[in-house]
PDB file of C-alpha atoms in Angstrom:
ATOM      1  CA  PRO A  17      15.936   1.824  -3.896  1.00  0.00           C
ATOM      2  CA  PHE A  18      12.610  -0.087  -4.034  1.00  0.00           C
ATOM      3  CA  THR A  19      10.050  -0.260  -1.271  1.00  0.00           C
ATOM      4  CA  GLY A  20       7.526  -3.063  -1.250  1.00  0.00           C
ATOM      5  CA  HIS A  21       4.059  -1.942  -0.297  1.00  0.00           C
ATOM      6  CA  ILE A  22       0.386  -2.509  -0.813  1.00  0.00           C
ATOM      7  CA  THR A  23      -1.486   0.677  -1.570  1.00  0.00           C
ATOM      8  CA  LEU A  24      -4.895   0.637   0.055  1.00  0.00           C
ATOM      9  CA  ALA A  25      -5.720   4.293  -0.467  1.00  0.00           C
ATOM     10  CA  TYR A  26      -4.303   7.694  -1.267  1.00  0.00           C
ATOM     11  CA  VAL A  27      -5.149  10.526   1.085  1.00  0.00           C
ATOM     12  CA  SER A  28      -5.066  14.177   0.188  1.00  0.00           C
ATOM     13  CA  GLY A  29      -6.572  17.360   1.463  1.00  0.00           C
ATOM     14  CA  LEU A  30      -5.441  17.023   5.079  1.00  0.00           C
ATOM     15  CA  GLU A  31      -4.615  20.671   5.604  1.00  0.00           C
ATOM     16  CA  SER A  32      -4.424  20.894   9.374  1.00  0.00           C
ATOM     17  CA  GLU A  33      -1.964  19.194  11.690  1.00  0.00           C
ATOM     18  CA  GLN A  34      -4.961  18.040  13.755  1.00  0.00           C
ATOM     19  CA  ASP A  35      -6.418  16.177  10.749  1.00  0.00           C
ATOM     20  CA  ARG A  36      -3.074  14.492  10.034  1.00  0.00           C
ATOM     21  CA  GLU A  37      -2.666  13.471  13.667  1.00  0.00           C
ATOM     22  CA  ARG A  38      -6.208  12.095  13.814  1.00  0.00           C
ATOM     23  CA  LEU A  39      -5.601  10.017  10.671  1.00  0.00           C
ATOM     24  CA  ALA A  40      -2.287   8.740  12.051  1.00  0.00           C
ATOM     25  CA  ASP A  41      -3.933   7.796  15.374  1.00  0.00           C
ATOM     26  CA  THR A  42      -6.710   5.954  13.526  1.00  0.00           C
ATOM     27  CA  LEU A  43      -4.240   3.971  11.420  1.00  0.00           C
ATOM     28  CA  ILE A  44      -2.162   3.103  14.486  1.00  0.00           C
ATOM     29  CA  ALA A  45      -5.302   1.854  16.272  1.00  0.00           C
ATOM     30  CA  LEU A  46      -6.229  -0.308  13.272  1.00  0.00           C
ATOM     31  CA  ASN A  47      -2.733  -1.802  13.157  1.00  0.00           C
ATOM     32  CA  ARG A  48      -2.862  -2.609  16.863  1.00  0.00           C
ATOM     33  CA  GLU A  49      -6.283  -4.246  16.479  1.00  0.00           C
ATOM     34  CA  TRP A  50      -5.103  -6.468  13.608  1.00  0.00           C
ATOM     35  CA  PHE A  51      -1.611  -7.212  14.972  1.00  0.00           C
ATOM     36  CA  GLY A  52      -1.232 -10.911  15.633  1.00  0.00           C
ATOM     37  CA  GLN A  53      -4.268 -11.837  13.561  1.00  0.00           C
ATOM     38  CA  PRO A  54      -4.369 -13.067   9.976  1.00  0.00           C
ATOM     39  CA  ILE A  55      -4.681 -10.247   7.488  1.00  0.00           C
ATOM     40  CA  PRO A  56      -8.163 -10.028   5.934  1.00  0.00           C
ATOM     41  CA  PHE A  57      -6.884 -10.476   2.360  1.00  0.00           C
ATOM     42  CA  SER A  58      -4.420 -12.635   0.473  1.00  0.00           C
ATOM     43  CA  LEU A  59      -1.762 -11.896  -2.121  1.00  0.00           C
ATOM     44  CA  ALA A  60      -1.423 -13.980  -5.247  1.00  0.00           C
ATOM     45  CA  ARG A  61       1.058 -11.911  -7.242  1.00  0.00           C
ATOM     46  CA  ALA A  62       3.609  -9.127  -6.856  1.00  0.00           C
ATOM     47  CA  GLU A  63       5.111  -7.144  -9.707  1.00  0.00           C
ATOM     48  CA  PHE A  64       7.155  -4.052 -10.495  1.00  0.00           C
ATOM     49  CA  ARG A  65       5.321  -1.017 -11.790  1.00  0.00           C
ATOM     50  CA  ARG A  66       6.340   2.555 -12.473  1.00  0.00           C
ATOM     51  CA  PHE A  67       4.099   5.556 -12.123  1.00  0.00           C
ATOM     52  CA  ALA A  68       4.551   9.196 -12.939  1.00  0.00           C
ATOM     53  CA  ASP A  69       1.220  10.133 -11.378  1.00  0.00           C
ATOM     54  CA  MET A  70      -1.438   8.429  -9.292  1.00  0.00           C
ATOM     55  CA  ALA A  71      -3.567   7.436 -12.285  1.00  0.00           C
ATOM     56  CA  ALA A  72      -1.158   5.585 -14.611  1.00  0.00           C
ATOM     57  CA  TYR A  73       0.743   2.548 -13.358  1.00  0.00           C
ATOM     58  CA  LEU A  74       2.986   1.380 -16.162  1.00  0.00           C
ATOM     59  CA  ARG A  75       4.426  -2.102 -16.454  1.00  0.00           C
ATOM     60  CA  ASP A  76       7.075  -3.391 -18.843  1.00  0.00           C
ATOM     61  CA  PRO A  77       6.481  -7.047 -19.875  1.00  0.00           C
ATOM     62  CA  GLY A  78      10.112  -7.879 -19.041  1.00  0.00           C
ATOM     63  CA  TRP A  79       9.978  -6.664 -15.450  1.00  0.00           C
ATOM     64  CA  PRO A  80       9.926  -9.301 -12.671  1.00  0.00           C
ATOM     65  CA  VAL A  81       6.731 -10.913 -11.405  1.00  0.00           C
ATOM     66  CA  PHE A  82       6.433 -13.096  -8.302  1.00  0.00           C
ATOM     67  CA  ARG A  83       3.516 -15.501  -7.866  1.00  0.00           C
ATOM     68  CA  PHE A  84       2.909 -16.646  -4.309  1.00  0.00           C
ATOM     69  CA  ALA A  85       2.322 -20.354  -3.745  1.00  0.00           C
ATOM     70  CA  ALA A  86      -1.127 -21.274  -2.459  1.00  0.00           C
ATOM     71  CA  GLY A  87      -0.795 -22.110   1.143  1.00  0.00           C
TER      72      GLY A  87
END
């Protein structure tokens, strides 16, 4: 029931199908450009959070945390 992801941005206000398609095409082009290359950021920690809206990410101190080894 959980999906791991890294949120880079939230997008709203794309009313027309043309705007949504243009955004999708842009994201696909970026993925193709970066595919096979190191990602331009690193992850040090992953944790569970719950959110009821896009402004409040709540975390219980007992929920799991994963720290990535430096590599």
